[in-house]
PDB file of C-alpha atoms and ligand atoms in Angstrom:
ATOM      1  CA  MET B   1     -38.708  11.750   1.872  1.00  0.00           C
ATOM      2  CA  ILE B   2     -36.020  12.871  -0.532  1.00  0.00           C
ATOM      3  CA  GLN B   3     -32.517  12.153   0.661  1.00  0.00           C
ATOM      4  CA  SER B   4     -30.869  15.565   0.454  1.00  0.00           C
ATOM      5  CA  ASP B   5     -27.452  14.690   1.886  1.00  0.00           C
ATOM      6  CA  LEU B   6     -26.551  12.105  -0.781  1.00  0.00           C
ATOM      7  CA  ASP B   7     -22.954  12.862  -1.745  1.00  0.00           C
ATOM      8  CA  LEU B   8     -23.233  12.637  -5.548  1.00  0.00           C
ATOM      9  CA  PHE B   9     -19.571  13.511  -6.069  1.00  0.00           C
ATOM     10  CA  GLY B  10     -18.192  10.981  -3.595  1.00  0.00           C
ATOM     11  CA  PRO B  11     -16.510  11.731  -0.316  1.00  0.00           C
ATOM     12  CA  GLN B  12     -13.938  14.498  -0.248  1.00  0.00           C
ATOM     13  CA  PRO B  13     -10.233  14.139   0.592  1.00  0.00           C
ATOM     14  CA  GLN B  14      -9.568  13.880   4.336  1.00  0.00           C
ATOM     15  CA  ARG B  15      -6.400  15.225   5.909  1.00  0.00           C
ATOM     16  CA  LEU B  16      -5.417  12.696   8.608  1.00  0.00           C
ATOM     17  CA  ALA B  17      -2.307  14.630   9.634  1.00  0.00           C
ATOM     18  CA  SER B  18      -0.352  17.615   8.294  1.00  0.00           C
ATOM     19  CA  GLN B  19       1.176  15.602   5.414  1.00  0.00           C
ATOM     20  CA  THR B  20      -1.185  12.606   5.195  1.00  0.00           C
ATOM     21  CA  VAL B  21      -4.261  12.661   2.957  1.00  0.00           C
ATOM     22  CA  LEU B  22      -6.931   9.968   2.507  1.00  0.00           C
ATOM     23  CA  LEU B  23      -8.617  10.040  -0.909  1.00  0.00           C
ATOM     24  CA  PRO B  24     -11.745   7.891  -0.407  1.00  0.00           C
ATOM     25  CA  GLY B  25     -12.640   5.940  -3.547  1.00  0.00           C
ATOM     26  CA  PHE B  26      -9.998   7.717  -5.656  1.00  0.00           C
ATOM     27  CA  ALA B  27      -9.063   4.463  -7.472  1.00  0.00           C
ATOM     28  CA  VAL B  28     -12.637   3.181  -7.945  1.00  0.00           C
ATOM     29  CA  PRO B  29     -12.997   4.340 -11.595  1.00  0.00           C
ATOM     30  CA  GLU B  30      -9.654   2.625 -12.345  1.00  0.00           C
ATOM     31  CA  VAL B  31     -10.170  -0.706 -10.571  1.00  0.00           C
ATOM     32  CA  GLU B  32     -10.797  -2.860 -13.659  1.00  0.00           C
ATOM     33  CA  ALA B  33      -7.864  -1.297 -15.516  1.00  0.00           C
ATOM     34  CA  LEU B  34      -5.674  -1.787 -12.418  1.00  0.00           C
ATOM     35  CA  LEU B  35      -6.638  -5.468 -12.144  1.00  0.00           C
ATOM     36  CA  ASP B  36      -5.987  -5.925 -15.883  1.00  0.00           C
ATOM     37  CA  ALA B  37      -2.525  -4.405 -15.397  1.00  0.00           C
ATOM     38  CA  LEU B  38      -1.853  -6.495 -12.299  1.00  0.00           C
ATOM     39  CA  ARG B  39      -2.661  -9.873 -13.903  1.00  0.00           C
ATOM     40  CA  PRO B  40       0.526 -10.146 -16.039  1.00  0.00           C
ATOM     41  CA  VAL B  41       2.607  -8.818 -13.112  1.00  0.00           C
ATOM     42  CA  LEU B  42       1.324 -11.648 -10.884  1.00  0.00           C
ATOM     43  CA  ARG B  43       1.918 -14.205 -13.627  1.00  0.00           C
ATOM     44  CA  ALA B  44       5.590 -13.176 -13.925  1.00  0.00           C
ATOM     45  CA  ALA B  45       6.114 -12.592 -10.189  1.00  0.00           C
ATOM     46  CA  PRO B  46       3.555 -14.512  -8.096  1.00  0.00           C
ATOM     47  CA  PHE B  47       2.769 -13.607  -4.482  1.00  0.00           C
ATOM     48  CA  ARG B  48       5.100 -15.304  -2.011  1.00  0.00           C
ATOM     49  CA  HIS B  49       5.688 -15.310   1.760  1.00  0.00           C
ATOM     50  CA  MET B  50       9.128 -13.846   2.287  1.00  0.00           C
ATOM     51  CA  ARG B  51      11.375 -14.924   5.120  1.00  0.00           C
ATOM     52  CA  THR B  52      12.192 -12.382   7.830  1.00  0.00           C
ATOM     53  CA  PRO B  53      15.720 -11.830   9.194  1.00  0.00           C
ATOM     54  CA  GLY B  54      14.469 -13.677  12.301  1.00  0.00           C
ATOM     55  CA  GLY B  55      13.828 -16.819  10.211  1.00  0.00           C
ATOM     56  CA  LEU B  56      10.003 -16.684  10.281  1.00  0.00           C
ATOM     57  CA  HIS B  57       7.713 -16.236   7.304  1.00  0.00           C
ATOM     58  CA  MET B  58       5.716 -13.024   6.838  1.00  0.00           C
ATOM     59  CA  ALA B  59       1.928 -13.382   7.235  1.00  0.00           C
ATOM     60  CA  VAL B  60       1.406 -11.029   4.283  1.00  0.00           C
ATOM     61  CA  ALA B  61       2.243 -12.495   0.859  1.00  0.00           C
ATOM     62  CA  LEU B  62       3.860  -9.991  -1.480  1.00  0.00           C
ATOM     63  CA  THR B  63       5.367  -9.242  -4.842  1.00  0.00           C
ATOM     64  CA  ASN B  64       6.648  -6.169  -6.672  1.00  0.00           C
ATOM     65  CA  CYS B  65       6.734  -4.371  -9.969  1.00  0.00           C
ATOM     66  CA  GLY B  66       8.983  -1.531 -11.065  1.00  0.00           C
ATOM     67  CA  SER B  67      12.754  -1.196 -11.460  1.00  0.00           C
ATOM     68  CA  LEU B  68      13.169  -1.961  -7.736  1.00  0.00           C
ATOM     69  CA  GLY B  69      11.289  -4.366  -5.475  1.00  0.00           C
ATOM     70  CA  TRP B  70      11.243  -4.714  -1.693  1.00  0.00           C
ATOM     71  CA  VAL B  71      12.644  -8.037  -0.492  1.00  0.00           C
ATOM     72  CA  SER B  72      13.228  -9.702   2.861  1.00  0.00           C
ATOM     73  CA  ASP B  73      15.369 -12.719   3.716  1.00  0.00           C
ATOM     74  CA  GLU B  74      17.684 -13.970   6.473  1.00  0.00           C
ATOM     75  CA  LYS B  75      20.112 -11.144   5.556  1.00  0.00           C
ATOM     76  CA  GLY B  76      17.551  -8.361   6.125  1.00  0.00           C
ATOM     77  CA  TYR B  77      15.229  -5.972   4.281  1.00  0.00           C
ATOM     78  CA  ARG B  78      16.257  -4.091   1.136  1.00  0.00           C
ATOM     79  CA  TYR B  79      15.283  -3.120  -2.398  1.00  0.00           C
ATOM     80  CA  SER B  80      16.500  -5.352  -5.226  1.00  0.00           C
ATOM     81  CA  PRO B  81      16.334  -4.910  -9.029  1.00  0.00           C
ATOM     82  CA  THR B  82      15.636  -8.640  -9.417  1.00  0.00           C
ATOM     83  CA  ASP B  83      13.059 -11.101  -8.125  1.00  0.00           C
ATOM     84  CA  PRO B  84      14.923 -13.637  -5.933  1.00  0.00           C
ATOM     85  CA  VAL B  85      12.469 -16.375  -7.021  1.00  0.00           C
ATOM     86  CA  SER B  86      12.911 -15.996 -10.809  1.00  0.00           C
ATOM     87  CA  GLY B  87      16.327 -14.306 -10.863  1.00  0.00           C
ATOM     88  CA  GLN B  88      14.781 -11.911 -13.425  1.00  0.00           C
ATOM     89  CA  PRO B  89      14.114  -8.160 -13.163  1.00  0.00           C
ATOM     90  CA  TRP B  90      10.753  -7.379 -11.543  1.00  0.00           C
ATOM     91  CA  PRO B  91       7.926  -6.777 -14.065  1.00  0.00           C
ATOM     92  CA  ALA B  92       7.766  -3.166 -15.261  1.00  0.00           C
ATOM     93  CA  LEU B  93       5.539  -0.661 -13.448  1.00  0.00           C
ATOM     94  CA  PRO B  94       2.278  -0.556 -15.461  1.00  0.00           C
ATOM     95  CA  PRO B  95       1.660   2.976 -16.870  1.00  0.00           C
ATOM     96  CA  ILE B  96      -1.805   3.069 -15.242  1.00  0.00           C
ATOM     97  CA  LEU B  97      -0.194   2.669 -11.801  1.00  0.00           C
ATOM     98  CA  LEU B  98       2.403   5.349 -12.496  1.00  0.00           C
ATOM     99  CA  ASP B  99      -0.349   7.691 -13.697  1.00  0.00           C
ATOM    100  CA  LEU B 100      -2.722   7.005 -10.801  1.00  0.00           C
ATOM    101  CA  ALA B 101       0.062   7.442  -8.239  1.00  0.00           C
ATOM    102  CA  GLY B 102       1.125  10.735  -9.808  1.00  0.00           C
ATOM    103  CA  ARG B 103      -2.441  12.092  -9.835  1.00  0.00           C
ATOM    104  CA  ALA B 104      -3.083  10.979  -6.252  1.00  0.00           C
ATOM    105  CA  ALA B 105       0.169  12.573  -5.067  1.00  0.00           C
ATOM    106  CA  THR B 106      -0.646  15.827  -6.871  1.00  0.00           C
ATOM    107  CA  THR B 107      -4.159  15.848  -5.367  1.00  0.00           C
ATOM    108  CA  ALA B 108      -2.593  15.436  -1.926  1.00  0.00           C
ATOM    109  CA  GLY B 109      -0.132  18.281  -2.539  1.00  0.00           C
ATOM    110  CA  PHE B 110       2.979  16.335  -3.582  1.00  0.00           C
ATOM    111  CA  ASP B 111       3.737  17.410  -7.140  1.00  0.00           C
ATOM    112  CA  GLY B 112       6.035  15.538  -9.520  1.00  0.00           C
ATOM    113  CA  PHE B 113       5.959  12.128  -7.797  1.00  0.00           C
ATOM    114  CA  VAL B 114       7.543   9.492 -10.074  1.00  0.00           C
ATOM    115  CA  PRO B 115       7.701   6.126  -8.274  1.00  0.00           C
ATOM    116  CA  ASP B 116      10.160   3.394  -9.309  1.00  0.00           C
ATOM    117  CA  ALA B 117       8.779   0.621  -7.073  1.00  0.00           C
ATOM    118  CA  CYS B 118       5.373  -0.844  -6.332  1.00  0.00           C
ATOM    119  CA  LEU B 119       5.077  -3.288  -3.438  1.00  0.00           C
ATOM    120  CA  VAL B 120       1.942  -5.419  -3.767  1.00  0.00           C
ATOM    121  CA  ASN B 121       0.680  -6.946  -0.502  1.00  0.00           C
ATOM    122  CA  HIS B 122      -1.846  -9.793  -0.335  1.00  0.00           C
ATOM    123  CA  TYR B 123      -3.951 -10.330   2.819  1.00  0.00           C
ATOM    124  CA  LEU B 124      -6.323 -13.215   3.549  1.00  0.00           C
ATOM    125  CA  PRO B 125      -8.881 -12.916   6.359  1.00  0.00           C
ATOM    126  CA  GLY B 126      -6.918 -13.031   9.637  1.00  0.00           C
ATOM    127  CA  THR B 127      -3.721 -11.630   8.118  1.00  0.00           C
ATOM    128  CA  ARG B 128      -2.224  -8.630   9.897  1.00  0.00           C
ATOM    129  CA  LEU B 129       0.787  -6.355   9.432  1.00  0.00           C
ATOM    130  CA  SER B 130       2.470  -5.391  12.657  1.00  0.00           C
ATOM    131  CA  LEU B 131       3.510  -1.832  13.500  1.00  0.00           C
ATOM    132  CA  HIS B 132       6.610  -0.740  11.547  1.00  0.00           C
ATOM    133  CA  GLN B 133       8.241   2.186   9.756  1.00  0.00           C
ATOM    134  CA  ASP B 134       9.080   2.241   6.026  1.00  0.00           C
ATOM    135  CA  ARG B 135      12.781   3.096   6.094  1.00  0.00           C
ATOM    136  CA  ASP B 136      14.404   1.073   3.319  1.00  0.00           C
ATOM    137  CA  GLU B 137      13.946   3.818   0.694  1.00  0.00           C
ATOM    138  CA  ALA B 138      16.868   6.085  -0.253  1.00  0.00           C
ATOM    139  CA  ASP B 139      15.086   9.445   0.211  1.00  0.00           C
ATOM    140  CA  PHE B 140      12.517   9.947   2.997  1.00  0.00           C
ATOM    141  CA  GLY B 141      11.684  13.296   1.338  1.00  0.00           C
ATOM    142  CA  GLN B 142       9.674  11.324  -1.233  1.00  0.00           C
ATOM    143  CA  PRO B 143       6.014  10.559  -0.452  1.00  0.00           C
ATOM    144  CA  ILE B 144       4.343   7.125  -0.636  1.00  0.00           C
ATOM    145  CA  VAL B 145       0.992   6.394  -2.288  1.00  0.00           C
ATOM    146  CA  SER B 146      -1.092   3.409  -1.144  1.00  0.00           C
ATOM    147  CA  ILE B 147      -4.060   1.897  -3.001  1.00  0.00           C
ATOM    148  CA  SER B 148      -6.411  -0.508  -1.181  1.00  0.00           C
ATOM    149  CA  LEU B 149      -8.482  -3.117  -3.040  1.00  0.00           C
ATOM    150  CA  GLY B 150     -10.895  -5.812  -1.906  1.00  0.00           C
ATOM    151  CA  LEU B 151     -11.832  -6.554   1.708  1.00  0.00           C
ATOM    152  CA  PRO B 152     -11.835  -3.585   4.103  1.00  0.00           C
ATOM    153  CA  ALA B 153      -9.030  -3.109   6.609  1.00  0.00           C
ATOM    154  CA  VAL B 154      -8.360  -1.102   9.730  1.00  0.00           C
ATOM    155  CA  PHE B 155      -5.146   0.779   9.217  1.00  0.00           C
ATOM    156  CA  LEU B 156      -3.073   1.638  12.303  1.00  0.00           C
ATOM    157  CA  PHE B 157      -1.838   5.196  11.983  1.00  0.00           C
ATOM    158  CA  GLY B 158       0.809   5.707  14.622  1.00  0.00           C
ATOM    159  CA  GLY B 159       3.282   8.413  15.524  1.00  0.00           C
ATOM    160  CA  LEU B 160       7.020   8.839  15.191  1.00  0.00           C
ATOM    161  CA  GLN B 161       7.639   6.688  18.295  1.00  0.00           C
ATOM    162  CA  ARG B 162       6.634   3.043  18.386  1.00  0.00           C
ATOM    163  CA  SER B 163       5.006   3.748  21.762  1.00  0.00           C
ATOM    164  CA  ASP B 164       2.627   6.412  20.335  1.00  0.00           C
ATOM    165  CA  ARG B 165      -0.881   4.983  20.454  1.00  0.00           C
ATOM    166  CA  PRO B 166      -2.059   4.466  16.839  1.00  0.00           C
ATOM    167  CA  ARG B 167      -5.366   5.805  15.485  1.00  0.00           C
ATOM    168  CA  HIS B 168      -7.665   3.303  13.749  1.00  0.00           C
ATOM    169  CA  ILE B 169      -8.452   4.360  10.164  1.00  0.00           C
ATOM    170  CA  PRO B 170     -10.859   2.250   8.075  1.00  0.00           C
ATOM    171  CA  LEU B 171      -9.612   1.638   4.511  1.00  0.00           C
ATOM    172  CA  GLY B 172     -11.978   0.341   1.845  1.00  0.00           C
ATOM    173  CA  HIS B 173     -11.912  -0.821  -1.761  1.00  0.00           C
ATOM    174  CA  GLY B 174     -10.527   1.920  -3.999  1.00  0.00           C
ATOM    175  CA  ASP B 175      -9.323   4.168  -1.183  1.00  0.00           C
ATOM    176  CA  VAL B 176      -5.976   5.866  -1.751  1.00  0.00           C
ATOM    177  CA  LEU B 177      -3.734   7.171   1.005  1.00  0.00           C
ATOM    178  CA  VAL B 178      -0.836   9.563   0.412  1.00  0.00           C
ATOM    179  CA  TRP B 179       1.728  10.552   2.992  1.00  0.00           C
ATOM    180  CA  GLY B 180       5.063  12.336   3.008  1.00  0.00           C
ATOM    181  CA  GLY B 181       7.021  15.086   4.686  1.00  0.00           C
ATOM    182  CA  GLU B 182       7.003  14.907   8.464  1.00  0.00           C
ATOM    183  CA  ASP B 183       4.540  11.954   8.354  1.00  0.00           C
ATOM    184  CA  ARG B 184       6.784   9.799   6.173  1.00  0.00           C
ATOM    185  CA  LEU B 185       8.345   7.919   9.103  1.00  0.00           C
ATOM    186  CA  ARG B 186       5.206   7.349  11.172  1.00  0.00           C
ATOM    187  CA  PHE B 187       4.761   3.859  12.581  1.00  0.00           C
ATOM    188  CA  HIS B 188       1.866   2.060  10.902  1.00  0.00           C
ATOM    189  CA  GLY B 189       0.309  -1.367  10.469  1.00  0.00           C
ATOM    190  CA  VAL B 190      -2.886  -3.236   9.628  1.00  0.00           C
ATOM    191  CA  LEU B 191      -5.222  -5.059  12.070  1.00  0.00           C
ATOM    192  CA  PRO B 192      -6.164  -8.659  11.203  1.00  0.00           C
ATOM    193  CA  ILE B 193      -8.493  -8.610   8.182  1.00  0.00           C
ATOM    194  CA  LYS B 194     -12.055  -9.601   9.176  1.00  0.00           C
ATOM    195  CA  PRO B 195     -13.548 -12.619   7.407  1.00  0.00           C
ATOM    196  CA  GLY B 196     -15.636 -11.623   4.430  1.00  0.00           C
ATOM    197  CA  VAL B 197     -16.099 -11.894   0.696  1.00  0.00           C
ATOM    198  CA  HIS B 198     -15.558  -8.853  -1.464  1.00  0.00           C
ATOM    199  CA  PRO B 199     -17.874  -8.782  -4.515  1.00  0.00           C
ATOM    200  CA  ARG B 200     -14.973  -8.192  -6.931  1.00  0.00           C
ATOM    201  CA  LEU B 201     -11.877  -9.629  -5.192  1.00  0.00           C
ATOM    202  CA  GLY B 202     -13.372 -12.397  -3.059  1.00  0.00           C
ATOM    203  CA  GLU B 203     -11.723 -13.360   0.243  1.00  0.00           C
ATOM    204  CA  ARG B 204      -8.711 -11.099  -0.005  1.00  0.00           C
ATOM    205  CA  ARG B 205      -7.328  -7.621   0.365  1.00  0.00           C
ATOM    206  CA  ILE B 206      -4.636  -6.299  -1.958  1.00  0.00           C
ATOM    207  CA  ASN B 207      -2.646  -3.177  -1.148  1.00  0.00           C
ATOM    208  CA  LEU B 208      -0.312  -1.476  -3.592  1.00  0.00           C
ATOM    209  CA  THR B 209       2.265   0.961  -2.242  1.00  0.00           C
ATOM    210  CA  LEU B 210       4.049   3.122  -4.777  1.00  0.00           C
ATOM    211  CA  ARG B 211       7.415   4.408  -3.719  1.00  0.00           C
ATOM    212  CA  LYS B 212      10.471   6.173  -5.028  1.00  0.00           C
ATOM    213  CA  ALA B 213      12.912   3.662  -3.569  1.00  0.00           C
ATOM    214  CA  GLY B 214      16.148   4.449  -5.416  1.00  0.00           C
TER     215      GLY B 214
HETATM  216  C1  LIG T 301       0.563   6.565   6.571  1.00  0.00           C
HETATM  217  N1  LIG T 301       1.383  -1.563   3.868  1.00  0.00           N
HETATM  218  O1  LIG T 301       3.707  -2.255   2.632  1.00  0.00           O
HETATM  219  S1  LIG T 301      -0.273   1.065   3.377  1.00  0.00           S
HETATM  220  C2  LIG T 301       3.796  -1.576   3.674  1.00  0.00           C
HETATM  221  O2  LIG T 301      -2.070  -1.785   3.821  1.00  0.00           O
HETATM  222  C3  LIG T 301       2.552  -1.232   4.422  1.00  0.00           C
HETATM  223  O3  LIG T 301      -0.529  -3.121   3.114  1.00  0.00           O
HETATM  224  C4  LIG T 301       0.132  -1.396   4.541  1.00  0.00           C
HETATM  225  O4  LIG T 301       2.641  -0.670   5.450  1.00  0.00           O
HETATM  226  C5  LIG T 301      -0.911  -2.134   3.760  1.00  0.00           C
HETATM  227  O5  LIG T 301       4.860  -1.148   4.137  1.00  0.00           O
HETATM  228  C6  LIG T 301      -0.238   0.022   4.809  1.00  0.00           C
HETATM  229  C7  LIG T 301      -0.789   2.582   4.082  1.00  0.00           C
HETATM  230  C8  LIG T 301       0.255   3.347   4.834  1.00  0.00           C
HETATM  231  C9  LIG T 301       1.520   2.895   5.007  1.00  0.00           C
HETATM  232  C10 LIG T 301       2.459   3.653   5.694  1.00  0.00           C
HETATM  233  C11 LIG T 301       2.154   4.871   6.243  1.00  0.00           C
HETATM  234  C12 LIG T 301      -0.057   4.566   5.339  1.00  0.00           C
HETATM  235  C13 LIG T 301       0.883   5.328   6.057  1.00  0.00           C
HETATM  236  C14 LIG T 301       3.090   5.638   6.967  1.00  0.00           C
HETATM  237  C15 LIG T 301       2.752   6.838   7.481  1.00  0.00           C
HETATM  238  C16 LIG T 301       1.493   7.304   7.277  1.00  0.00           C
HETATM  239 FE1  LIG T 302       4.670   0.097   5.654  1.00  0.00          FE
END
């Protein structure tokens, strides 16, 4: 039997909410170029577990590139032009990331997105990210673009109240998610990553979120 429903052009964009679009596999053609661009970033600014204002360490390890980077310490959460570990400016945003983020945003209906910050999250199997809002950026009118690489995750897509029951959205290698407008302040998180080995990235998930922070 000939398989007639094979989707030769890949899955189509999915609107998860009025201003949230999932672009399945959007980054797949760019993965090797993205990893090549990420390598020098991670050399200059390795992943680290930041301290929370409560004095604990985050389960997710993270780093940044761009003119601003998200940091957390005993004093709170904020964006900083320098890496607190090296004392140096964060590595520059690689052009491929800027380009991919701009094209993803345009595809999702947000034209002219020029991020100045890329937060890079590193998850091992078992790592989770609890429900939160992204509210440290200067202008909530700007969208955010997220690129998932490596092991699959279940993304928790909540509402504007912490108590709104979140939907479970599977995110795979190369998937890109774009959200803005009225969805910008939705609560969200990531369930513990299931054990596994990704053929390209091994036992890890990496998520890049591109933001206009300043
Ligand atoms: C949709 N990162 O770094 S990105 C974060 O996978 C963060 O590492 C997660 O939350 C990660 O702050 C999730 C996808 C995402 C994030 C926020 C959203 C999608 C969203 C907010 C509203 C709607
Ligand atoms: Fe977030």
